[in-house]
CSV table of N, CA and C in Angstrom, one decimal:
chain,number,residue,atom,x,y,z
A,130,MET,N,19.2,3.3,18.0
A,130,MET,CA,17.8,3.4,18.0
A,130,MET,C,18.1,5.0,19.0
A,131,ILE,N,17.1,5.8,18.5
A,131,ILE,CA,16.8,7.0,19.2
A,131,ILE,C,16.0,7.2,20.3
A,132,LEU,N,14.8,6.4,20.1
A,132,LEU,CA,13.7,6.2,21.4
A,132,LEU,C,13.2,4.9,21.3
A,133,ASP,N,13.2,4.4,22.4
A,133,ASP,CA,12.3,3.2,22.6
A,133,ASP,C,10.8,3.4,23.1
A,134,SER,N,9.9,2.3,23.3
A,134,SER,CA,8.8,2.9,23.7
A,134,SER,C,8.3,3.5,24.7
A,135,VAL,N,9.4,3.3,25.9
A,135,VAL,CA,9.2,4.4,26.9
A,135,VAL,C,9.5,5.9,26.8
A,136,GLY,N,10.6,6.0,25.8
A,136,GLY,CA,10.4,7.4,25.4
A,136,GLY,C,9.7,7.9,24.5
A,137,ILE,N,9.1,7.0,23.8
A,137,ILE,CA,8.2,7.6,22.8
A,137,ILE,C,6.6,8.0,23.7
A,138,MET,N,6.5,7.8,24.9
A,138,MET,CA,5.3,7.5,25.4
A,138,MET,C,5.4,8.7,26.1
A,139,LYS,N,6.7,9.6,26.1
A,139,LYS,CA,7.1,10.8,27.0
A,139,LYS,C,6.5,11.8,26.0
A,140,TYR,N,6.4,11.5,25.0
A,140,TYR,CA,5.7,12.6,23.8
A,140,TYR,C,4.4,12.2,23.2
A,141,LEU,N,4.1,11.1,23.0
A,141,LEU,CA,2.8,10.8,22.3
A,141,LEU,C,1.8,10.4,23.8
A,142,PRO,N,0.7,10.8,23.5
A,142,PRO,CA,-0.6,10.4,24.7
A,142,PRO,C,-1.1,8.8,24.3
A,143,HIS,N,-0.3,8.4,23.4
A,143,HIS,CA,-1.0,7.0,23.2
A,143,HIS,C,-0.4,5.9,24.1
A,144,ARG,N,-0.9,5.0,24.3
A,144,ARG,CA,-0.7,3.9,25.4
A,144,ARG,C,-1.2,2.6,24.7
A,145,PRO,N,-0.2,1.7,25.0
A,145,PRO,CA,-0.3,0.0,24.6
A,145,PRO,C,-2.4,-0.2,25.3
A,146,PRO,N,-3.2,-0.8,24.4
A,146,PRO,CA,-2.9,-1.6,23.6
A,146,PRO,C,-2.5,-0.8,22.0
A,147,PHE,N,-3.0,0.8,22.1
A,147,PHE,CA,-3.0,1.6,20.9
A,147,PHE,C,-1.9,2.1,20.2
A,148,LEU,N,-0.4,1.9,21.4
A,148,LEU,CA,0.2,2.6,20.7
A,148,LEU,C,1.0,1.9,19.6
A,149,MET,N,1.5,2.3,18.1
A,149,MET,CA,1.6,1.7,17.2
A,149,MET,C,3.2,1.6,16.5
A,150,VAL,N,3.8,2.3,17.5
A,150,VAL,CA,5.4,2.6,17.0
A,150,VAL,C,6.0,2.0,18.5
A,151,ASP,N,7.3,1.5,18.4
A,151,ASP,CA,8.0,0.6,19.2
A,151,ASP,C,9.3,1.4,19.5
A,152,ALA,N,9.7,1.7,18.4
A,152,ALA,CA,11.3,2.4,18.5
A,152,ALA,C,11.5,3.5,17.4
A,153,ILE,N,12.2,4.6,17.3
A,153,ILE,CA,12.3,5.6,16.5
A,153,ILE,C,13.9,5.4,15.9
A,154,LEU,N,14.2,5.2,14.9
A,154,LEU,CA,15.6,5.2,14.2
A,154,LEU,C,16.1,6.2,14.0
A,155,GLU,N,15.6,7.2,13.2
A,155,GLU,CA,15.9,8.6,12.6
A,155,GLU,C,15.1,9.4,12.7
A,156,VAL,N,15.9,10.6,13.0
A,156,VAL,CA,14.7,12.0,13.0
A,156,VAL,C,15.8,13.0,12.6
A,157,GLU,N,15.1,13.7,11.4
A,157,GLU,CA,15.8,14.9,10.8
A,157,GLU,C,14.5,15.7,11.4
A,158,ARG,N,15.0,16.9,12.2
A,158,ARG,CA,14.2,18.1,12.9
A,158,ARG,C,13.3,18.5,11.6
A,159,LEU,N,11.7,18.4,11.9
A,159,LEU,CA,10.5,19.0,11.0
A,159,LEU,C,11.1,18.2,9.7
A,160,LYS,N,11.3,17.4,9.2
A,160,LYS,CA,11.8,16.8,7.5
A,160,LYS,C,11.4,15.7,7.9
A,161,ARG,N,11.8,14.3,8.7
A,161,ARG,CA,11.8,13.2,8.6
A,161,ARG,C,11.8,12.2,9.8
A,162,ILE,N,11.2,11.6,9.9
A,162,ILE,CA,11.5,10.4,11.0
A,162,ILE,C,11.4,9.2,10.3
A,163,VAL,N,11.9,7.6,11.1
A,163,VAL,CA,11.7,6.6,10.9
A,163,VAL,C,11.4,5.7,12.2
A,164,GLY,N,10.3,5.1,12.2
A,164,GLY,CA,9.7,4.1,13.3
A,164,GLY,C,9.6,3.0,12.6
A,165,LEU,N,9.6,2.0,14.0
A,165,LEU,CA,9.4,0.6,14.3
A,165,LEU,C,8.3,0.4,14.7
A,166,LYS,N,7.5,-0.7,14.1
A,166,LYS,CA,6.7,-1.5,15.1
A,166,LYS,C,6.9,-2.9,14.7
A,167,SER,N,7.2,-3.6,15.9
A,167,SER,CA,7.4,-5.1,15.9
A,167,SER,C,6.0,-5.5,16.1
A,168,VAL,N,5.5,-6.5,14.9
A,168,VAL,CA,4.2,-7.0,15.0
A,168,VAL,C,4.1,-8.6,15.4
A,169,SER,N,3.2,-8.8,16.8
A,169,SER,CA,3.7,-9.7,17.4
A,169,SER,C,2.2,-10.6,17.4
A,170,ILE,N,2.2,-12.1,17.1
A,170,ILE,CA,1.1,-12.4,17.0
A,170,ILE,C,0.3,-12.3,18.4
A,171,ASN,N,0.8,-11.6,19.6
A,171,ASN,CA,0.0,-11.5,20.6
A,171,ASN,C,-0.5,-10.1,20.7
A,172,GLU,N,-0.9,-9.6,19.4
A,172,GLU,CA,-1.5,-8.3,19.3
A,172,GLU,C,-2.7,-8.6,19.5
A,173,SER,N,-3.6,-7.8,20.3
A,173,SER,CA,-5.2,-8.4,20.4
A,173,SER,C,-6.2,-8.2,19.1
A,174,TYR,N,-5.6,-7.4,18.5
A,174,TYR,CA,-6.6,-7.6,17.3
A,174,TYR,C,-6.2,-8.7,16.3
A,175,PHE,N,-5.3,-9.7,16.0
A,175,PHE,CA,-5.2,-10.6,15.7
A,175,PHE,C,-6.4,-12.0,16.1
A,176,GLN,N,-6.8,-11.5,17.2
A,176,GLN,CA,-7.8,-12.6,17.6
A,176,GLN,C,-9.1,-12.6,16.6
A,177,GLY,N,-9.3,-11.6,16.1
A,177,GLY,CA,-10.6,-11.6,14.8
A,177,GLY,C,-10.0,-11.0,13.6
A,178,HIS,N,-8.8,-10.7,13.3
A,178,HIS,CA,-8.4,-10.1,12.4
A,178,HIS,C,-7.0,-11.2,11.6
A,179,PHE,N,-7.5,-12.0,11.1
A,179,PHE,CA,-8.6,-12.9,11.0
A,179,PHE,C,-8.4,-14.2,11.4
A,180,PRO,N,-9.4,-15.0,11.9
A,180,PRO,CA,-8.7,-16.1,12.8
A,180,PRO,C,-8.4,-17.3,11.6
A,181,GLY,N,-7.0,-17.7,11.8
A,181,GLY,CA,-6.5,-18.9,11.1
A,181,GLY,C,-5.6,-18.3,10.0
A,182,LYS,N,-5.9,-16.9,9.8
A,182,LYS,CA,-5.0,-16.2,8.7
A,182,LYS,C,-4.8,-14.7,9.2
A,183,PRO,N,-4.2,-14.4,10.3
A,183,PRO,CA,-3.9,-13.0,11.0
A,183,PRO,C,-3.2,-12.3,9.9
A,184,ILE,N,-4.0,-10.9,9.8
A,184,ILE,CA,-3.2,-10.1,9.4
A,184,ILE,C,-3.3,-8.7,10.0
A,185,MET,N,-2.6,-7.5,9.9
A,185,MET,CA,-2.6,-6.5,10.7
A,185,MET,C,-3.8,-5.6,10.1
A,186,PRO,N,-4.4,-5.1,10.8
A,186,PRO,CA,-5.8,-4.4,10.0
A,186,PRO,C,-5.0,-3.2,9.1
A,187,GLY,N,-5.4,-2.7,7.9
A,187,GLY,CA,-4.9,-1.5,7.2
A,187,GLY,C,-5.1,-0.1,8.3
A,188,VAL,N,-6.0,-0.2,8.5
A,188,VAL,CA,-6.2,1.3,9.5
A,188,VAL,C,-5.0,1.5,10.5
A,189,LEU,N,-4.9,0.2,11.3
A,189,LEU,CA,-3.8,0.5,12.2
A,189,LEU,C,-2.1,0.2,11.8
A,190,ILE,N,-2.1,0.0,10.4
A,190,ILE,CA,-0.7,0.7,9.9
A,190,ILE,C,-1.0,2.0,9.6
A,191,ILE,N,-1.9,2.6,9.3
A,191,ILE,CA,-2.0,3.8,9.0
A,191,ILE,C,-1.9,4.6,10.2
A,192,GLU,N,-2.4,4.1,11.3
A,192,GLU,CA,-2.4,4.8,12.3
A,192,GLU,C,-1.1,4.8,13.0
A,193,GLY,N,-0.3,3.7,12.8
A,193,GLY,CA,1.0,3.8,13.0
A,193,GLY,C,1.9,4.9,12.5
A,194,MET,N,1.7,5.1,11.2
A,194,MET,CA,2.3,5.9,10.4
A,194,MET,C,2.2,7.3,10.9
A,195,ALA,N,0.9,7.8,11.6
A,195,ALA,CA,0.5,9.1,11.9
A,195,ALA,C,1.2,8.9,13.1
A,196,GLN,N,0.9,8.2,14.2
A,196,GLN,CA,2.0,8.1,15.2
A,196,GLN,C,3.2,8.7,15.0
A,197,THR,N,4.1,8.0,14.2
A,197,THR,CA,5.3,8.0,14.1
A,197,THR,C,5.5,9.5,13.5
A,198,GLY,N,4.6,10.2,12.7
A,198,GLY,CA,4.4,11.5,11.8
A,198,GLY,C,4.3,12.7,13.2
A,199,GLY,N,3.4,12.1,14.1
A,199,GLY,CA,2.9,13.4,15.2
A,199,GLY,C,4.0,12.9,15.8
A,200,LEU,N,4.9,12.1,16.5
A,200,LEU,CA,6.3,12.0,17.2
A,200,LEU,C,7.0,13.2,16.7
A,201,LEU,N,7.1,13.1,15.5
A,201,LEU,CA,7.9,14.2,15.0
A,201,LEU,C,7.7,15.6,15.1
A,202,LEU,N,6.4,15.7,15.0
A,202,LEU,CA,5.4,17.2,15.3
A,202,LEU,C,5.5,17.4,16.9
A,203,LEU,N,5.1,16.5,17.4
A,203,LEU,CA,5.2,16.8,18.8
A,203,LEU,C,6.5,17.1,19.6
A,204,LEU,N,7.8,16.4,19.2
A,204,LEU,CA,9.2,17.1,19.5
A,204,LEU,C,9.4,18.6,19.6
A,205,GLU,N,8.9,19.1,18.7
A,205,GLU,CA,8.9,20.3,18.3
A,205,GLU,C,8.1,21.5,19.0
A,206,ILE,N,6.8,20.8,19.8
A,206,ILE,CA,6.1,21.9,20.1
A,206,ILE,C,6.2,22.0,21.9
A,207,PRO,N,6.5,22.8,22.8
A,207,PRO,CA,6.9,23.0,24.2
A,207,PRO,C,5.9,22.7,24.8
A,208,ASP,N,4.7,23.2,24.6
A,208,ASP,CA,3.2,22.7,25.7
A,208,ASP,C,2.7,21.4,25.1
A,209,ARG,N,3.4,20.2,24.6
A,209,ARG,CA,2.6,19.5,23.9
A,209,ARG,C,1.9,18.3,24.9
A,210,ASP,N,2.2,18.5,26.4
A,210,ASP,CA,1.4,18.0,27.2
A,210,ASP,C,-0.1,18.4,27.0
A,211,LYS,N,-0.3,19.8,26.5
A,211,LYS,CA,-1.5,20.5,26.7
A,211,LYS,C,-2.3,20.7,25.0
A,212,LYS,N,-1.5,19.7,24.4
A,212,LYS,CA,-1.9,19.5,22.8
A,212,LYS,C,-2.4,18.2,22.3
A,213,LEU,N,-3.1,18.1,21.3
A,213,LEU,CA,-3.3,16.9,20.5
A,213,LEU,C,-3.2,17.0,19.0
A,214,LEU,N,-2.6,15.8,18.5
A,214,LEU,CA,-2.8,16.4,16.9
A,214,LEU,C,-3.7,15.0,16.5
A,215,TYR,N,-4.7,16.0,15.9
A,215,TYR,CA,-6.1,15.0,15.2
A,215,TYR,C,-5.8,14.6,13.7
A,216,PHE,N,-6.1,13.6,13.0
A,216,PHE,CA,-6.2,13.4,11.6
A,216,PHE,C,-7.0,14.6,11.2
A,217,ALA,N,-6.8,15.1,9.9
A,217,ALA,CA,-7.7,15.9,9.3
A,217,ALA,C,-8.2,15.1,8.0
A,218,ALA,N,-7.4,14.2,7.5
A,218,ALA,CA,-7.5,13.8,6.3
A,218,ALA,C,-6.9,12.4,6.2
A,219,VAL,N,-6.8,11.5,5.5
A,219,VAL,CA,-6.0,10.3,5.1
A,219,VAL,C,-5.9,10.5,3.3
A,220,ASP,N,-5.4,10.9,2.4
A,220,ASP,CA,-5.4,11.0,1.0
A,220,ASP,C,-4.5,9.8,0.4
A,221,GLU,N,-4.9,9.2,-0.7
A,221,GLU,CA,-4.1,8.5,-1.8
A,221,GLU,C,-3.2,7.4,-0.9
A,222,ALA,N,-4.2,6.8,0.0
A,222,ALA,CA,-4.0,5.8,0.9
A,222,ALA,C,-3.9,4.0,-0.3
A,223,ARG,N,-3.0,3.6,-0.1
A,223,ARG,CA,-2.9,2.5,-1.0
A,223,ARG,C,-2.2,1.5,-0.2
A,224,PHE,N,-2.7,0.3,-0.1
A,224,PHE,CA,-2.1,-1.2,0.7
A,224,PHE,C,-1.5,-2.1,-0.3
A,225,ARG,N,-0.1,-2.5,-0.4
A,225,ARG,CA,0.5,-3.3,-1.3
A,225,ARG,C,0.7,-4.7,-0.8
A,226,ARG,N,0.9,-4.9,0.1
A,226,ARG,CA,0.6,-6.1,0.9
A,226,ARG,C,0.1,-6.4,2.2
A,227,PRO,N,-0.1,-7.3,2.9
A,227,PRO,CA,-0.2,-7.6,3.9
A,227,PRO,C,0.7,-7.6,4.9
A,228,VAL,N,0.6,-7.4,5.9
A,228,VAL,CA,1.7,-7.2,7.3
A,228,VAL,C,1.3,-8.4,8.3
A,229,LEU,N,1.9,-9.3,8.6
A,229,LEU,CA,1.7,-10.7,9.2
A,229,LEU,C,2.6,-10.4,10.4
A,230,PRO,N,2.0,-11.2,11.6
A,230,PRO,CA,2.7,-11.7,12.8
A,230,PRO,C,4.5,-12.0,12.4
A,231,GLY,N,5.2,-11.2,13.2
A,231,GLY,CA,6.6,-11.6,12.9
A,231,GLY,C,7.5,-10.4,12.2
A,232,ASP,N,6.7,-9.8,11.4
A,232,ASP,CA,7.2,-8.7,10.5
A,232,ASP,C,7.3,-7.3,11.3
A,233,GLN,N,8.6,-6.8,11.0
A,233,GLN,CA,9.0,-5.4,11.5
A,233,GLN,C,8.3,-4.6,10.5
A,234,LEU,N,7.7,-3.7,11.1
A,234,LEU,CA,6.9,-2.7,9.9
A,234,LEU,C,7.9,-1.3,10.0
A,235,ARG,N,8.5,-1.0,9.1
A,235,ARG,CA,9.4,0.1,9.3
A,235,ARG,C,8.5,1.3,8.6
A,236,MET,N,8.2,2.4,9.4
A,236,MET,CA,7.4,3.3,9.0
A,236,MET,C,8.5,4.7,8.7
A,237,GLU,N,8.3,5.1,7.4
A,237,GLU,CA,8.9,6.9,7.2
A,237,GLU,C,7.9,7.8,7.0
A,238,VAL,N,8.2,8.6,7.5
A,238,VAL,CA,7.4,10.0,7.3
A,238,VAL,C,8.0,11.2,7.0
A,239,THR,N,7.9,12.1,6.1
A,239,THR,CA,8.4,13.3,5.5
A,239,THR,C,7.3,14.3,5.6
A,240,VAL,N,8.0,15.4,6.1
A,240,VAL,CA,7.1,16.5,6.1
A,240,VAL,C,6.8,17.4,4.6
A,241,LEU,N,6.0,17.2,4.3
A,241,LEU,CA,5.6,17.7,3.0
A,241,LEU,C,5.2,19.3,3.3
A,242,LYS,N,4.4,19.7,4.2
A,242,LYS,CA,4.4,21.0,4.7
A,242,LYS,C,3.8,21.3,6.1
A,243,TYR,N,4.4,22.2,6.8
A,243,TYR,CA,4.4,22.1,8.2
A,243,TYR,C,3.7,23.9,8.6
A,244,ARG,N,3.1,24.2,9.5
A,244,ARG,CA,2.6,25.4,10.2
A,244,ARG,C,2.3,24.7,11.3
A,245,LEU,N,2.3,25.5,12.3
A,245,LEU,CA,2.4,25.2,13.8
A,245,LEU,C,0.8,24.4,13.9
A,246,SER,N,-0.3,24.7,13.1
A,246,SER,CA,-1.5,24.1,13.7
A,246,SER,C,-2.2,23.1,12.6
A,247,PHE,N,-1.3,23.2,11.4
A,247,PHE,CA,-1.6,22.3,10.7
A,247,PHE,C,-0.5,21.5,9.8
A,248,CYS,N,-0.3,20.3,9.7
A,248,CYS,CA,0.8,19.8,8.8
A,248,CYS,C,0.4,18.4,7.6
A,249,LYS,N,0.9,18.2,6.6
A,249,LYS,CA,0.8,17.4,5.4
A,249,LYS,C,2.1,16.7,5.7
A,250,LEU,N,1.9,15.3,5.4
A,250,LEU,CA,2.9,14.3,6.0
A,250,LEU,C,2.8,13.1,4.6
A,251,GLN,N,4.1,12.7,4.0
A,251,GLN,CA,4.4,11.7,2.9
A,251,GLN,C,4.4,10.4,4.0
A,252,ALA,N,3.5,9.3,3.8
A,252,ALA,CA,4.0,8.3,5.1
A,252,ALA,C,4.0,7.2,4.0
A,253,VAL,N,5.2,6.2,4.5
A,253,VAL,CA,5.3,5.1,3.5
A,253,VAL,C,5.9,4.2,4.8
A,254,ALA,N,5.5,2.9,4.3
A,254,ALA,CA,5.3,1.6,5.2
A,254,ALA,C,6.2,0.5,4.5
A,255,THR,N,7.0,-0.2,5.0
A,255,THR,CA,8.0,-1.6,4.3
A,255,THR,C,8.0,-2.4,5.4
A,256,VAL,N,8.1,-3.7,4.9
A,256,VAL,CA,8.8,-4.7,5.6
A,256,VAL,C,9.9,-5.5,4.8
A,257,ASN,N,10.8,-5.5,5.5
A,257,ASN,CA,12.2,-5.9,4.7
A,257,ASN,C,12.3,-5.4,3.4
A,258,GLY,N,12.2,-4.3,3.4
A,258,GLY,CA,12.3,-3.2,1.9
A,258,GLY,C,11.2,-3.1,1.0
A,259,GLU,N,10.2,-4.3,1.1
A,259,GLU,CA,9.0,-4.3,0.5
A,259,GLU,C,7.9,-3.3,0.6
A,260,LEU,N,7.5,-2.6,-0.1
A,260,LEU,CA,6.3,-1.6,0.2
A,260,LEU,C,4.8,-2.3,0.4
A,261,VAL,N,4.6,-1.9,1.6
A,261,VAL,CA,3.3,-2.2,2.0
A,261,VAL,C,2.2,-1.3,2.4
A,262,CYS,N,2.5,0.2,2.7
A,262,CYS,CA,1.3,1.1,2.6
A,262,CYS,C,2.1,2.3,2.4
A,263,GLU,N,1.3,3.4,1.8
A,263,GLU,CA,1.7,4.9,1.3
A,263,GLU,C,0.2,5.5,1.5
A,264,ALA,N,0.6,6.6,2.0
A,264,ALA,CA,-0.5,7.7,2.0
A,264,ALA,C,0.0,9.2,2.4
A,265,ILE,N,-0.8,9.9,2.3
A,265,ILE,CA,-0.7,11.5,2.6
A,265,ILE,C,-1.5,11.6,3.7
A,266,LEU,N,-1.0,12.2,4.8
A,266,LEU,CA,-1.8,12.2,6.0
A,266,LEU,C,-1.6,13.5,6.1
A,267,ARG,N,-2.7,14.2,6.7
A,267,ARG,CA,-3.1,15.7,7.1
A,267,ARG,C,-3.5,15.8,8.7
A,268,CYS,N,-2.7,16.2,9.3
A,268,CYS,CA,-3.2,16.5,11.0
A,268,CYS,C,-3.3,18.2,11.3
A,269,MET,N,-4.0,18.0,12.6
A,269,MET,CA,-4.2,19.6,12.9
A,269,MET,C,-3.9,19.5,14.3
A,270,LEU,N,-3.3,20.4,15.1
A,270,LEU,CA,-2.7,20.6,16.8
A,270,LEU,C,-4.0,21.3,17.2
A,271,VAL,N,-4.4,20.7,18.0
A,271,VAL,CA,-5.4,21.5,19.0
A,271,VAL,C,-5.4,21.5,20.1
A,272,ASP,N,-6.0,22.4,21.2
A,272,ASP,CA,-5.8,22.2,22.4
A,272,ASP,C,-6.6,20.7,23.4
A,273,ARG,N,-5.9,20.2,24.5
A,273,ARG,CA,-6.4,19.3,24.6
A,273,ARG,C,-7.3,19.9,26.0
A,274,ASP,N,-8.5,19.1,25.9
A,274,ASP,CA,-9.6,19.9,26.6
A,274,ASP,C,-9.2,19.1,28.3
A,275,PRO,N,-9.6,19.8,29.2
A,275,PRO,CA,-9.3,18.8,30.4
A,275,PRO,C,-10.8,17.9,30.6
A,276,ALA,N,-10.3,16.7,31.1
A,276,ALA,CA,-11.4,15.6,31.2
A,276,ALA,C,-12.2,16.1,32.3
A,277,VAL,N,-13.7,15.4,31.8
A,277,VAL,CA,-14.7,16.0,32.1
A,277,VAL,C,-14.9,14.6,33.3
A,278,ALA,N,-15.1,14.8,34.6
A,278,ALA,CA,-15.4,13.8,35.7
A,278,ALA,C,-16.6,13.0,35.5
A,279,PRO,N,-17.1,12.1,35.4
A,279,PRO,CA,-18.4,11.7,35.3
A,279,PRO,C,-19.3,12.1,36.2
A,280,THR,N,-18.8,12.7,37.5
A,280,THR,CA,-20.1,13.3,38.3
A,280,THR,C,-20.2,15.0,37.8
A,281,ASP,N,-19.6,15.3,36.7
A,281,ASP,CA,-19.8,16.7,36.5
A,281,ASP,C,-20.5,16.7,35.1
A,282,VAL,N,-20.6,15.5,34.7
A,282,VAL,CA,-21.8,15.3,33.4
A,282,VAL,C,-23.2,15.8,34.2
A,283,LYS,N,-24.0,16.3,33.3
A,283,LYS,CA,-25.8,16.9,33.5
A,283,LYS,C,-25.8,15.9,32.8
A,284,THR,N,-27.3,15.3,33.8
A,284,THR,CA,-28.3,14.4,33.3
A,284,THR,C,-29.6,15.0,33.7
A,285,ASP,N,-30.5,14.3,32.6
A,285,ASP,CA,-32.0,14.7,32.8
A,285,ASP,C,-32.4,13.1,33.1
A,286,ALA,N,-33.1,13.5,34.6
A,286,ALA,CA,-33.6,12.1,35.0
A,286,ALA,C,-35.0,11.9,34.7
A,287,THR,N,-35.8,13.0,34.0
A,287,THR,CA,-37.1,13.0,33.5
A,287,THR,C,-37.2,11.8,32.1
A,288,HIS,N,-36.0,11.8,31.4
A,288,HIS,CA,-36.2,11.4,30.1
A,288,HIS,C,-35.9,9.9,30.3
A,289,ASP,N,-36.5,8.8,29.6
A,289,ASP,CA,-35.9,7.6,29.7
A,289,ASP,C,-35.7,7.2,28.3
A,290,VAL,N,-34.1,6.6,28.5
A,290,VAL,CA,-33.4,6.6,27.5
A,290,VAL,C,-33.2,5.0,27.3
A,291,THR,N,-33.7,5.0,25.7
A,291,THR,CA,-33.5,3.7,25.4
A,291,THR,C,-32.0,3.4,24.4
A,292,PRO,N,-31.4,2.2,24.5
A,292,PRO,CA,-30.4,2.2,23.4
A,292,PRO,C,-30.6,2.7,22.3
A,293,ASP,N,-31.9,2.2,21.8
A,293,ASP,CA,-31.9,2.7,20.6
A,293,ASP,C,-32.1,4.0,20.0
A,294,ALA,N,-32.5,5.0,21.2
A,294,ALA,CA,-32.7,6.5,21.3
A,294,ALA,C,-31.4,6.7,21.1
A,295,THR,N,-30.3,6.6,21.6
A,295,THR,CA,-28.7,6.8,21.6
A,295,THR,C,-28.3,7.1,20.5
A,296,VAL,N,-28.9,6.0,19.4
A,296,VAL,CA,-27.9,6.0,18.1
A,296,VAL,C,-28.0,7.5,17.7
A,297,GLY,N,-26.8,7.9,17.2
A,297,GLY,CA,-26.7,9.3,16.1
A,297,GLY,C,-26.3,10.3,17.8
A,298,ALA,N,-26.9,10.4,18.5
A,298,ALA,CA,-27.0,11.2,19.5
A,298,ALA,C,-25.9,11.8,19.8
A,299,ARG,N,-25.6,12.7,20.2
A,299,ARG,CA,-24.3,13.8,20.7
A,299,ARG,C,-24.6,14.3,22.1
A,300,ASN,N,-23.7,13.9,22.9
A,300,ASN,CA,-23.4,14.5,24.4
A,300,ASN,C,-23.3,15.8,24.4
A,301,GLU,N,-23.6,16.9,24.8
A,301,GLU,CA,-23.3,18.1,24.8
A,301,GLU,C,-22.9,18.7,26.1
């Protein structure tokens, strides 16, 4: 093992329960990375997806592959603590079989195109050598904005805001 979850968190901004990669097994700089996610029945999403028949949500499999690929890219960025990788697109995603509690998800991500601000990745997830999911992931590097403290947010006390009025509204 090259990195465990503690080592991974030195590079990725994600934290449990949203850290979807537990270990890194292989790295070829700017070419390829292999990560693992040990899927436990204790994962919070199994409470509702689905009661009596737990399966890992497909979007979280995609997220795990993206985090694995993001780690490969962040290893190369010297000021990574000031940057974030955002999804730009998910293309050609296919799910072949469910991922169940007790499975070990192996995520292999290969760089197809790389520029400092944009990357295209081929991602494949397997369990026991059987294909689970595959997708083309596109991501972009952005500056991490400083956090805005709640006391810094401007409010207008003259407007009465109801829950229905906030649907679709943006905070500016």
